[in-house]
Short mmCIF file of C-alpha atoms and ligand atoms in Angstrom, two decimals:
data_model
loop_
_atom_site.label_atom_id
_atom_site.label_comp_id
_atom_site.label_asym_id
_atom_site.label_seq_id
_atom_site.Cartn_x
_atom_site.Cartn_y
_atom_site.Cartn_z
CA MET A 1491 0.00 0.00 0.00
CA SER A 1492 1.32 3.46 -0.85
CA THR A 1493 2.06 6.15 1.68
CA ILE A 1494 -0.66 8.36 0.26
CA ASN A 1495 -3.28 5.74 0.90
CA ILE A 1496 -2.15 5.28 4.46
CA GLN A 1497 -2.36 9.00 5.14
CA HIS A 1498 -5.79 9.19 3.61
CA LEU A 1499 -6.85 6.32 5.79
CA SER A 1500 -5.60 7.90 8.96
CA LEU A 1501 -7.55 11.10 8.28
CA SER A 1502 -10.78 9.23 7.80
CA LEU A 1503 -10.10 7.21 10.94
CA ILE A 1504 -9.93 10.32 13.02
CA SER A 1505 -12.98 11.96 11.58
CA ILE A 1506 -15.54 9.19 11.51
CA HIS A 1507 -17.44 8.05 14.57
CA LEU A 1508 -20.21 5.85 13.30
CA LEU A 1509 -19.51 2.87 15.47
CA LEU A 1510 -22.40 2.10 17.72
CA ILE A 1511 -20.66 0.03 20.35
CA ILE A 1512 -20.28 2.15 23.42
CA PHE A 1513 -17.51 1.21 25.76
CA PRO A 1514 -18.67 2.07 29.22
CA SER A 1515 -16.40 3.80 31.68
CA SER A 1516 -18.55 4.16 34.75
CA THR A 1517 -17.35 2.63 37.98
CA GLY A 1518 -19.00 -0.56 39.12
CA ALA A 1519 -18.47 -1.96 35.65
CA ALA A 1520 -15.99 -4.70 34.84
CA PRO A 1521 -13.20 -3.56 32.49
CA ILE A 1522 -13.98 -4.17 28.84
CA GLY A 1523 -11.26 -3.87 26.24
CA ILE A 1524 -10.36 -4.77 22.72
CA CYS A 1525 -7.59 -6.88 21.17
CA TYR A 1526 -5.36 -5.14 18.67
CA GLY A 1527 -4.23 -8.01 16.46
CA ARG A 1528 -1.82 -7.07 13.70
CA VAL A 1529 -1.54 -10.19 11.54
CA ALA A 1530 -2.36 -8.13 8.47
CA ASN A 1531 -0.61 -6.07 5.83
CA ASN A 1532 -3.27 -3.42 5.35
CA LEU A 1533 -3.77 -1.90 8.79
CA PRO A 1534 -3.72 1.83 9.50
CA ARG A 1535 -0.74 3.32 11.32
CA PRO A 1536 -0.67 2.71 15.09
CA SER A 1537 -1.13 6.43 15.78
CA SER A 1538 -4.36 6.46 13.74
CA VAL A 1539 -5.49 3.30 15.47
CA VAL A 1540 -4.90 4.86 18.85
CA ASN A 1541 -7.04 7.82 17.80
CA LEU A 1542 -9.79 5.47 16.75
CA ILE A 1543 -9.59 3.65 20.08
CA LYS A 1544 -9.64 6.91 22.02
CA SER A 1545 -12.50 8.41 20.07
CA ASN A 1546 -14.57 5.32 20.87
CA GLY A 1547 -13.87 5.62 24.57
CA ILE A 1548 -12.06 2.30 24.79
CA LYS A 1549 -9.87 2.26 27.90
CA TYR A 1550 -8.28 -1.17 27.78
CA VAL A 1551 -6.35 -2.73 24.92
CA ARG A 1552 -4.61 -6.06 24.51
CA LEU A 1553 -1.51 -6.13 22.31
CA PHE A 1554 0.01 -9.38 21.10
CA ASP A 1555 3.58 -8.19 20.85
CA ILE A 1556 6.00 -5.49 21.96
CA ASP A 1557 6.32 -3.52 18.74
CA PRO A 1558 8.01 -0.26 19.86
CA THR A 1559 6.04 2.00 17.51
CA THR A 1560 2.75 0.57 18.73
CA LEU A 1561 3.72 0.83 22.38
CA LYS A 1562 4.87 4.43 21.91
CA SER A 1563 1.59 5.33 20.24
CA PHE A 1564 -0.25 4.45 23.44
CA SER A 1565 2.13 6.34 25.68
CA GLY A 1566 0.39 9.14 27.56
CA THR A 1567 -3.09 8.24 26.31
CA GLY A 1568 -4.37 6.88 29.62
CA ILE A 1569 -5.30 3.65 27.87
CA ASN A 1570 -4.21 0.66 29.93
CA LEU A 1571 -2.55 -2.22 28.17
CA THR A 1572 -2.21 -5.93 28.31
CA ILE A 1573 1.15 -6.47 26.66
CA GLY A 1574 1.81 -9.79 24.94
CA VAL A 1575 5.18 -11.50 25.06
CA PRO A 1576 5.26 -13.56 21.85
CA ASN A 1577 5.71 -17.33 22.26
CA GLU A 1578 9.03 -17.24 20.38
CA LEU A 1579 10.58 -15.15 23.16
CA LEU A 1580 9.79 -17.66 25.90
CA PRO A 1581 12.99 -19.73 25.65
CA PHE A 1582 15.06 -16.54 25.90
CA LEU A 1583 13.11 -15.18 28.88
CA ALA A 1584 13.03 -18.56 30.61
CA ASN A 1585 16.80 -18.89 30.43
CA ALA A 1586 17.87 -15.29 30.89
CA LYS A 1587 19.79 -14.19 33.97
CA GLU A 1588 18.06 -11.79 36.34
CA ALA A 1589 19.92 -8.73 35.09
CA THR A 1590 19.20 -9.66 31.48
CA THR A 1591 15.47 -10.04 32.12
CA LEU A 1592 15.41 -6.71 33.89
CA SER A 1593 17.19 -4.86 31.09
CA TRP A 1594 15.05 -6.65 28.49
CA LEU A 1595 11.91 -5.43 30.26
CA GLN A 1596 13.24 -1.91 30.59
CA SER A 1597 14.44 -1.51 27.02
CA ASN A 1598 11.60 -3.36 25.27
CA VAL A 1599 8.62 -2.31 27.35
CA PHE A 1600 9.14 0.52 29.82
CA ALA A 1601 11.31 2.54 27.43
CA HIS A 1602 8.21 2.89 25.26
CA ILE A 1603 5.25 2.91 27.64
CA PRO A 1604 5.00 4.15 31.24
CA ALA A 1605 4.58 1.39 33.79
CA ASN A 1606 1.32 2.91 35.03
CA GLN A 1607 -0.30 2.12 31.68
CA VAL A 1608 0.60 -1.55 31.87
CA ARG A 1609 -2.15 -3.60 33.47
CA TYR A 1610 -1.00 -7.09 32.55
CA ILE A 1611 1.86 -8.79 30.80
CA ALA A 1612 0.55 -11.85 28.98
CA VAL A 1613 3.46 -14.25 28.71
CA GLY A 1614 2.88 -16.28 25.56
CA ASN A 1615 -0.52 -16.99 24.07
CA GLU A 1616 -2.18 -20.42 23.98
CA VAL A 1617 1.25 -21.97 24.32
CA PHE A 1618 0.07 -25.36 25.57
CA LEU A 1619 -2.18 -25.72 22.54
CA LYS A 1620 -0.15 -24.06 19.81
CA ASP A 1621 3.50 -24.34 20.79
CA PRO A 1622 3.87 -27.31 23.14
CA PHE A 1623 7.61 -27.12 22.52
CA TYR A 1624 7.59 -23.94 24.63
CA THR A 1625 5.34 -25.34 27.37
CA PRO A 1626 8.11 -25.86 29.94
CA HIS A 1627 9.27 -22.27 29.46
CA VAL A 1628 6.01 -20.57 30.41
CA ILE A 1629 6.30 -20.70 34.19
CA THR A 1630 10.05 -20.08 34.19
CA ALA A 1631 9.67 -17.00 32.00
CA ILE A 1632 6.88 -15.73 34.26
CA LEU A 1633 8.99 -16.23 37.38
CA ASN A 1634 11.93 -14.39 35.83
CA LEU A 1635 9.72 -11.51 34.76
CA TYR A 1636 8.18 -11.44 38.22
CA GLN A 1637 11.63 -10.98 39.78
CA ALA A 1638 12.35 -8.13 37.36
CA LEU A 1639 9.03 -6.45 38.18
CA LYS A 1640 9.81 -6.93 41.86
CA THR A 1641 13.12 -5.13 41.44
CA LEU A 1642 11.16 -2.30 39.84
CA ASN A 1643 8.56 -2.40 42.65
CA LEU A 1644 5.82 -3.07 40.11
CA THR A 1645 4.41 -6.41 41.22
CA ASN A 1646 1.40 -4.77 42.86
CA SER A 1647 0.26 -2.91 39.78
CA ILE A 1648 1.35 -5.21 36.93
CA LYS A 1649 0.18 -8.81 36.92
CA LEU A 1650 1.72 -11.60 34.87
CA SER A 1651 -0.26 -14.46 33.38
CA SER A 1652 -0.45 -16.62 30.26
CA PRO A 1653 -3.66 -16.80 28.18
CA GLN A 1654 -5.00 -20.29 27.62
CA ALA A 1655 -7.18 -21.83 24.93
CA ALA A 1656 -10.41 -23.55 25.91
CA SER A 1657 -8.83 -26.87 25.02
CA VAL A 1658 -6.83 -26.93 28.26
CA VAL A 1659 -9.98 -28.22 29.92
CA THR A 1660 -11.74 -31.47 29.16
CA ASN A 1661 -15.16 -32.76 30.26
CA SER A 1662 -16.49 -29.24 30.32
CA TYR A 1663 -20.10 -30.39 30.22
CA PRO A 1664 -21.52 -29.57 32.66
CA PRO A 1665 -19.02 -26.92 33.83
CA SER A 1666 -18.60 -28.47 37.28
CA ALA A 1667 -17.24 -31.65 35.64
CA ALA A 1668 -14.36 -29.81 33.95
CA THR A 1669 -10.80 -30.87 34.60
CA PHE A 1670 -7.52 -29.82 33.09
CA ASP A 1671 -6.36 -32.00 30.23
CA PRO A 1672 -4.08 -34.60 31.87
CA TYR A 1673 -1.46 -34.03 29.18
CA ILE A 1674 -0.90 -30.45 30.24
CA GLU A 1675 -1.66 -30.78 33.93
CA SER A 1676 2.00 -30.82 34.92
CA ALA A 1677 2.49 -27.48 33.16
CA ILE A 1678 -0.72 -25.83 34.24
CA ILE A 1679 -0.55 -26.62 37.95
CA PRO A 1680 2.60 -24.52 38.54
CA LEU A 1681 1.01 -21.72 36.51
CA VAL A 1682 -2.18 -21.76 38.58
CA GLN A 1683 -0.10 -21.98 41.76
CA TYR A 1684 1.76 -18.85 40.66
CA LEU A 1685 -1.48 -17.03 39.82
CA TYR A 1686 -2.91 -17.97 43.21
CA ASP A 1687 0.19 -16.88 45.13
CA SER A 1688 0.62 -13.60 43.27
CA ARG A 1689 -3.11 -12.73 43.07
CA SER A 1690 -2.99 -12.70 39.30
CA PRO A 1691 -5.80 -13.72 36.97
CA PHE A 1692 -6.15 -16.91 34.97
CA MET A 1693 -6.38 -15.67 31.39
CA VAL A 1694 -8.62 -17.53 28.97
CA ASN A 1695 -9.61 -17.14 25.36
CA VAL A 1696 -13.28 -18.05 25.07
CA TYR A 1697 -15.00 -18.65 21.73
CA PRO A 1698 -18.57 -19.92 21.93
CA TYR A 1699 -18.52 -19.48 18.15
CA PHE A 1700 -16.15 -22.42 17.70
CA SER A 1701 -18.12 -24.57 20.12
CA TYR A 1702 -21.29 -23.77 18.23
CA ILE A 1703 -20.05 -24.53 14.72
CA ASN A 1704 -18.32 -27.71 15.87
CA ASN A 1705 -21.22 -29.08 17.94
CA LYS A 1706 -24.39 -27.84 16.35
CA ASN A 1707 -26.25 -30.96 17.43
CA HIS A 1708 -25.69 -30.07 21.06
CA VAL A 1709 -25.21 -26.31 21.14
CA SER A 1710 -27.97 -24.00 20.00
CA LEU A 1711 -27.20 -20.68 18.36
CA ASP A 1712 -29.25 -18.93 21.02
CA TYR A 1713 -27.15 -20.51 23.77
CA ALA A 1714 -23.98 -19.32 22.00
CA LEU A 1715 -25.33 -15.80 21.37
CA PHE A 1716 -26.72 -15.16 24.90
CA LYS A 1717 -30.23 -15.25 23.42
CA SER A 1718 -31.56 -18.31 25.17
CA LYS A 1719 -34.60 -17.51 27.24
CA ASN A 1720 -34.24 -20.69 29.23
CA ASN A 1721 -31.56 -21.98 31.49
CA THR A 1722 -30.38 -24.50 28.99
CA VAL A 1723 -27.81 -26.38 31.05
CA ARG A 1724 -28.45 -27.52 34.61
CA ASP A 1725 -25.43 -28.13 36.76
CA GLY A 1726 -26.36 -29.16 40.26
CA ALA A 1727 -27.76 -26.09 41.97
CA LEU A 1728 -26.57 -23.85 39.12
CA SER A 1729 -27.98 -23.36 35.66
CA TYR A 1730 -26.60 -21.76 32.53
CA SER A 1731 -28.34 -19.78 29.83
CA ASN A 1732 -25.25 -19.13 27.74
CA LEU A 1733 -22.06 -20.84 26.65
CA PHE A 1734 -19.80 -17.94 27.62
CA ASP A 1735 -20.63 -18.38 31.32
CA ALA A 1736 -20.39 -22.15 31.02
CA SER A 1737 -16.93 -21.86 29.42
CA VAL A 1738 -15.60 -19.49 32.07
CA ASP A 1739 -16.98 -21.62 34.89
CA ALA A 1740 -15.40 -24.72 33.37
CA PHE A 1741 -11.98 -23.09 33.91
CA VAL A 1742 -12.98 -22.12 37.45
CA SER A 1743 -14.01 -25.72 38.21
CA ALA A 1744 -10.82 -27.11 36.73
CA MET A 1745 -8.73 -24.80 38.92
CA GLU A 1746 -10.72 -25.76 41.99
CA LYS A 1747 -10.21 -29.46 41.24
CA VAL A 1748 -6.44 -29.03 41.40
CA GLY A 1749 -6.79 -27.17 44.68
CA PHE A 1750 -6.95 -23.46 43.86
CA GLU A 1751 -10.02 -21.51 44.84
CA GLY A 1752 -10.62 -17.87 44.18
CA VAL A 1753 -8.23 -17.26 41.28
CA PRO A 1754 -9.86 -14.51 39.21
CA VAL A 1755 -10.52 -15.07 35.51
CA VAL A 1756 -9.98 -12.56 32.73
CA VAL A 1757 -11.33 -13.35 29.27
CA THR A 1758 -8.39 -12.21 27.15
CA GLU A 1759 -10.14 -12.92 23.83
CA THR A 1760 -13.69 -13.43 22.79
CA GLY A 1761 -15.54 -12.58 19.61
CA TRP A 1762 -17.60 -13.65 16.65
CA PRO A 1763 -16.73 -13.46 12.93
CA THR A 1764 -18.68 -11.34 10.48
CA LYS A 1765 -18.20 -13.41 7.34
CA ALA A 1766 -16.85 -16.50 5.61
CA GLY A 1767 -18.22 -19.04 8.08
CA GLU A 1768 -21.37 -20.64 9.30
CA ALA A 1769 -23.38 -18.18 11.44
CA ALA A 1770 -20.80 -15.51 10.67
CA SER A 1771 -22.56 -12.22 10.03
CA ASP A 1772 -22.52 -8.61 11.18
CA GLU A 1773 -25.78 -9.19 13.00
CA ASN A 1774 -24.69 -12.29 14.88
CA ALA A 1775 -21.34 -10.71 15.75
CA SER A 1776 -23.10 -7.60 16.93
CA VAL A 1777 -25.43 -9.58 19.17
CA TYR A 1778 -22.57 -11.60 20.63
CA ASN A 1779 -20.13 -8.74 21.23
CA GLY A 1780 -22.90 -6.43 22.37
CA ASN A 1781 -23.88 -8.91 25.05
CA VAL A 1782 -20.30 -9.29 26.27
CA VAL A 1783 -19.99 -5.51 26.53
CA ARG A 1784 -23.35 -5.07 28.20
CA ARG A 1785 -22.63 -7.75 30.79
CA ALA A 1786 -19.31 -6.12 31.67
CA ALA A 1787 -21.05 -2.74 31.92
CA ASP A 1788 -23.67 -4.24 34.21
CA ASP A 1789 -20.96 -6.06 36.18
CA VAL A 1790 -22.69 -9.40 35.56
CA GLY A 1791 -20.77 -12.44 36.79
CA THR A 1792 -21.09 -16.14 36.03
CA PRO A 1793 -23.30 -18.59 37.96
CA ARG A 1794 -20.30 -19.81 40.01
CA ARG A 1795 -19.18 -16.26 40.71
CA PRO A 1796 -22.24 -14.06 40.40
CA GLU A 1797 -20.67 -11.22 42.39
CA THR A 1798 -17.70 -10.66 40.04
CA GLY A 1799 -18.22 -8.98 36.65
CA MET A 1800 -16.25 -10.42 33.74
CA GLU A 1801 -13.29 -8.39 32.54
CA ALA A 1802 -13.12 -9.21 28.84
CA TYR A 1803 -11.25 -8.24 25.68
CA LEU A 1804 -13.16 -8.37 22.44
CA PHE A 1805 -11.38 -9.94 19.53
CA ASP A 1806 -10.66 -8.09 17.30
CA LEU A 1807 -10.13 -4.45 16.42
CA PHE A 1808 -9.70 -5.15 12.68
CA ASP A 1809 -9.95 -8.08 10.32
CA GLU A 1810 -6.54 -9.70 9.98
CA ASN A 1811 -5.97 -10.62 6.36
CA LYS A 1812 -2.81 -12.64 7.01
CA LYS A 1813 -4.31 -14.96 9.60
CA GLY A 1814 -3.94 -18.63 8.73
CA GLY A 1815 -6.49 -21.35 9.30
CA GLU A 1816 -10.11 -21.12 8.29
CA GLU A 1817 -11.20 -18.17 6.18
CA TYR A 1818 -13.52 -16.86 8.90
CA GLU A 1819 -10.53 -16.44 11.24
CA LYS A 1820 -9.61 -13.39 9.17
CA HIS A 1821 -12.96 -11.78 9.86
CA PHE A 1822 -13.28 -11.07 13.57
CA GLY A 1823 -12.73 -7.32 13.15
CA ILE A 1824 -15.19 -4.95 14.79
CA PHE A 1825 -13.90 -1.91 12.88
CA GLY A 1826 -13.41 -1.63 9.17
CA LEU A 1827 -10.05 -0.35 7.95
CA ASP A 1828 -11.70 3.03 7.49
CA GLY A 1829 -12.65 3.09 11.15
CA VAL A 1830 -16.32 2.51 10.47
CA LYS A 1831 -18.35 -0.52 11.34
CA ALA A 1832 -22.09 -0.76 11.20
CA TYR A 1833 -22.42 -2.81 14.34
CA ASP A 1834 -25.85 -2.09 15.70
CA ILE A 1835 -25.63 -2.77 19.38
CA ASP A 1836 -28.49 -1.91 21.63
CA PHE A 1837 -27.63 -1.31 25.23
CA ASN A 1838 -31.13 -1.05 26.59
C1 NAG B 2569 -4.82 2.45 34.42
O1 NAG B 2569 -3.86 2.05 35.36
C2 NAG B 2569 -3.52 3.07 36.29
C3 NAG B 2569 -2.37 2.54 37.14
O2 NAG B 2569 -2.63 1.23 37.58
C4 NAG B 2569 -4.73 3.40 37.13
O3 NAG B 2569 -4.42 4.43 38.03
C5 NAG B 2569 -5.84 3.87 36.20
O4 NAG B 2569 -7.01 4.07 36.94
C6 NAG B 2569 -6.10 2.83 35.15
N1 NAG B 2569 -7.05 3.33 34.18
C7 NAG B 2569 -8.19 2.71 33.96
C8 NAG B 2569 -9.06 3.29 32.90
O5 NAG B 2569 -8.52 1.71 34.57
C1 NAG B 2570 6.54 0.42 46.00
O1 NAG B 2570 5.28 0.67 45.43
C2 NAG B 2570 4.27 0.93 46.35
C3 NAG B 2570 2.98 1.10 45.56
O2 NAG B 2570 2.68 -0.08 44.89
C4 NAG B 2570 4.60 2.16 47.15
O3 NAG B 2570 3.61 2.39 48.12
C5 NAG B 2570 5.95 1.99 47.83
O4 NAG B 2570 6.33 3.20 48.45
C6 NAG B 2570 7.00 1.60 46.81
N1 NAG B 2570 8.24 1.28 47.48
C7 NAG B 2570 9.39 1.79 47.12
C8 NAG B 2570 10.58 1.34 47.88
O5 NAG B 2570 9.49 2.60 46.19
C1 NAG B 2571 -38.13 -23.16 27.53
O1 NAG B 2571 -38.65 -23.86 28.62
C2 NAG B 2571 -40.05 -24.10 28.50
C3 NAG B 2571 -40.52 -24.71 29.79
O2 NAG B 2571 -39.58 -25.54 30.37
C4 NAG B 2571 -40.29 -25.02 27.30
O3 NAG B 2571 -41.65 -25.26 27.15
C5 NAG B 2571 -39.74 -24.33 26.04
O4 NAG B 2571 -39.86 -25.18 24.93
C6 NAG B 2571 -38.31 -23.94 26.24
N1 NAG B 2571 -37.88 -23.14 25.11
C7 NAG B 2571 -36.74 -23.33 24.48
C8 NAG B 2571 -36.47 -22.40 23.36
O5 NAG B 2571 -35.95 -24.20 24.80
C1 NAG B 2572 -26.99 -16.04 12.52
O1 NAG B 2572 -26.53 -17.35 12.26
C2 NAG B 2572 -27.57 -18.26 11.89
C3 NAG B 2572 -26.98 -19.66 11.84
O2 NAG B 2572 -26.05 -19.81 10.82
C4 NAG B 2572 -28.15 -17.84 10.57
O3 NAG B 2572 -29.18 -18.73 10.21
C5 NAG B 2572 -28.71 -16.45 10.75
O4 NAG B 2572 -29.17 -15.97 9.50
C6 NAG B 2572 -27.69 -15.49 11.31
N1 NAG B 2572 -28.41 -14.31 11.69
C7 NAG B 2572 -28.20 -13.15 11.12
C8 NAG B 2572 -29.12 -12.07 11.52
O5 NAG B 2572 -27.27 -12.96 10.33
#
């Protein structure tokens, strides 16, 4: 793409505010943010993207890497970040000496973004599912980074965790039956132990969309889209009217089964595609994402934890045209490249 096009794009990004999702900021609401995936070759410049995010009142953003230009673009905006350490860096960070980890953190993160804008550092993403080769490095990298944050006196304000795919749990029906997959249990127990000890959240990527398209005989669209009028799934004294809650509570049950109660959960990705797949449409995506936002705004928890609203990050800011896998995986974007998306979301 030529420079002229990019500049044109950035101007239109700043000037157009047609998006109908409203990101709430009132207190008493659970944080709601958006993922800024960049597996694409046609995205606007980070500075334009930051303007788009700001003009839509979005206060929390998840980044998947530590690109300096992107980090700098958020500096001073008041937007709080979840910063992703890419999986490929785990062996380095797991084996680095204390001083090396500290200087890595300073020169790659805090040189570009003030510490008070960093909410979480997500160490790897779906490692146990996608990069099992790196599995043993997850907890070691986290512990090294923790020591570095401790040296900087930042362990109270910045929490470390490692987002997991739904596949780390098995037997998730009903949610109370869920257990961690025995093949990854030896890796996940030290992680959950760390999260428990350091009061950090278990991070999960939750996609009712995938569950729906892969199990249509058992999962209704209404259950996946939060539209079910009935409590579809009974689970002892609890009952579930949507798959999002059931998925989150499956992780909670699995953690409890290995002995850890009370570890908070943050949904680090959730979303619905707009095209190129079964049930993929603007309308269905709008219903799904709108419900996630509304529930965070209303501080709605899950049946196992009704008192705690769900902090969640919608996936994704833009379509990502270089994403591999199924075609619909490219189409989770909430905003068009021009900053406009006709996503009718009703908050009443
Ligand atoms: C961002 O983080 C800072 C430091 O932890 C905090 O003071 C501020 O309230 C946070 N902003 C939001 C929108 O949560
Ligand atoms: C460490 O940070 C806390 C806030 O999290 C602050 O109250 C305390 O004074 C700091 N300690 C030092 C030694 O800077
Ligand atoms: C909801 O529950 C009622 C009563 O149990 C039942 O008659 C109805 O068919 C259910 N509706 C759906 C959509 O499952
Ligand atoms: C939502 O997905 C269902 C199932 O594929 C489809 O039949 C329906 O047309 C979609 N709804 C809208 C409004 O796009």
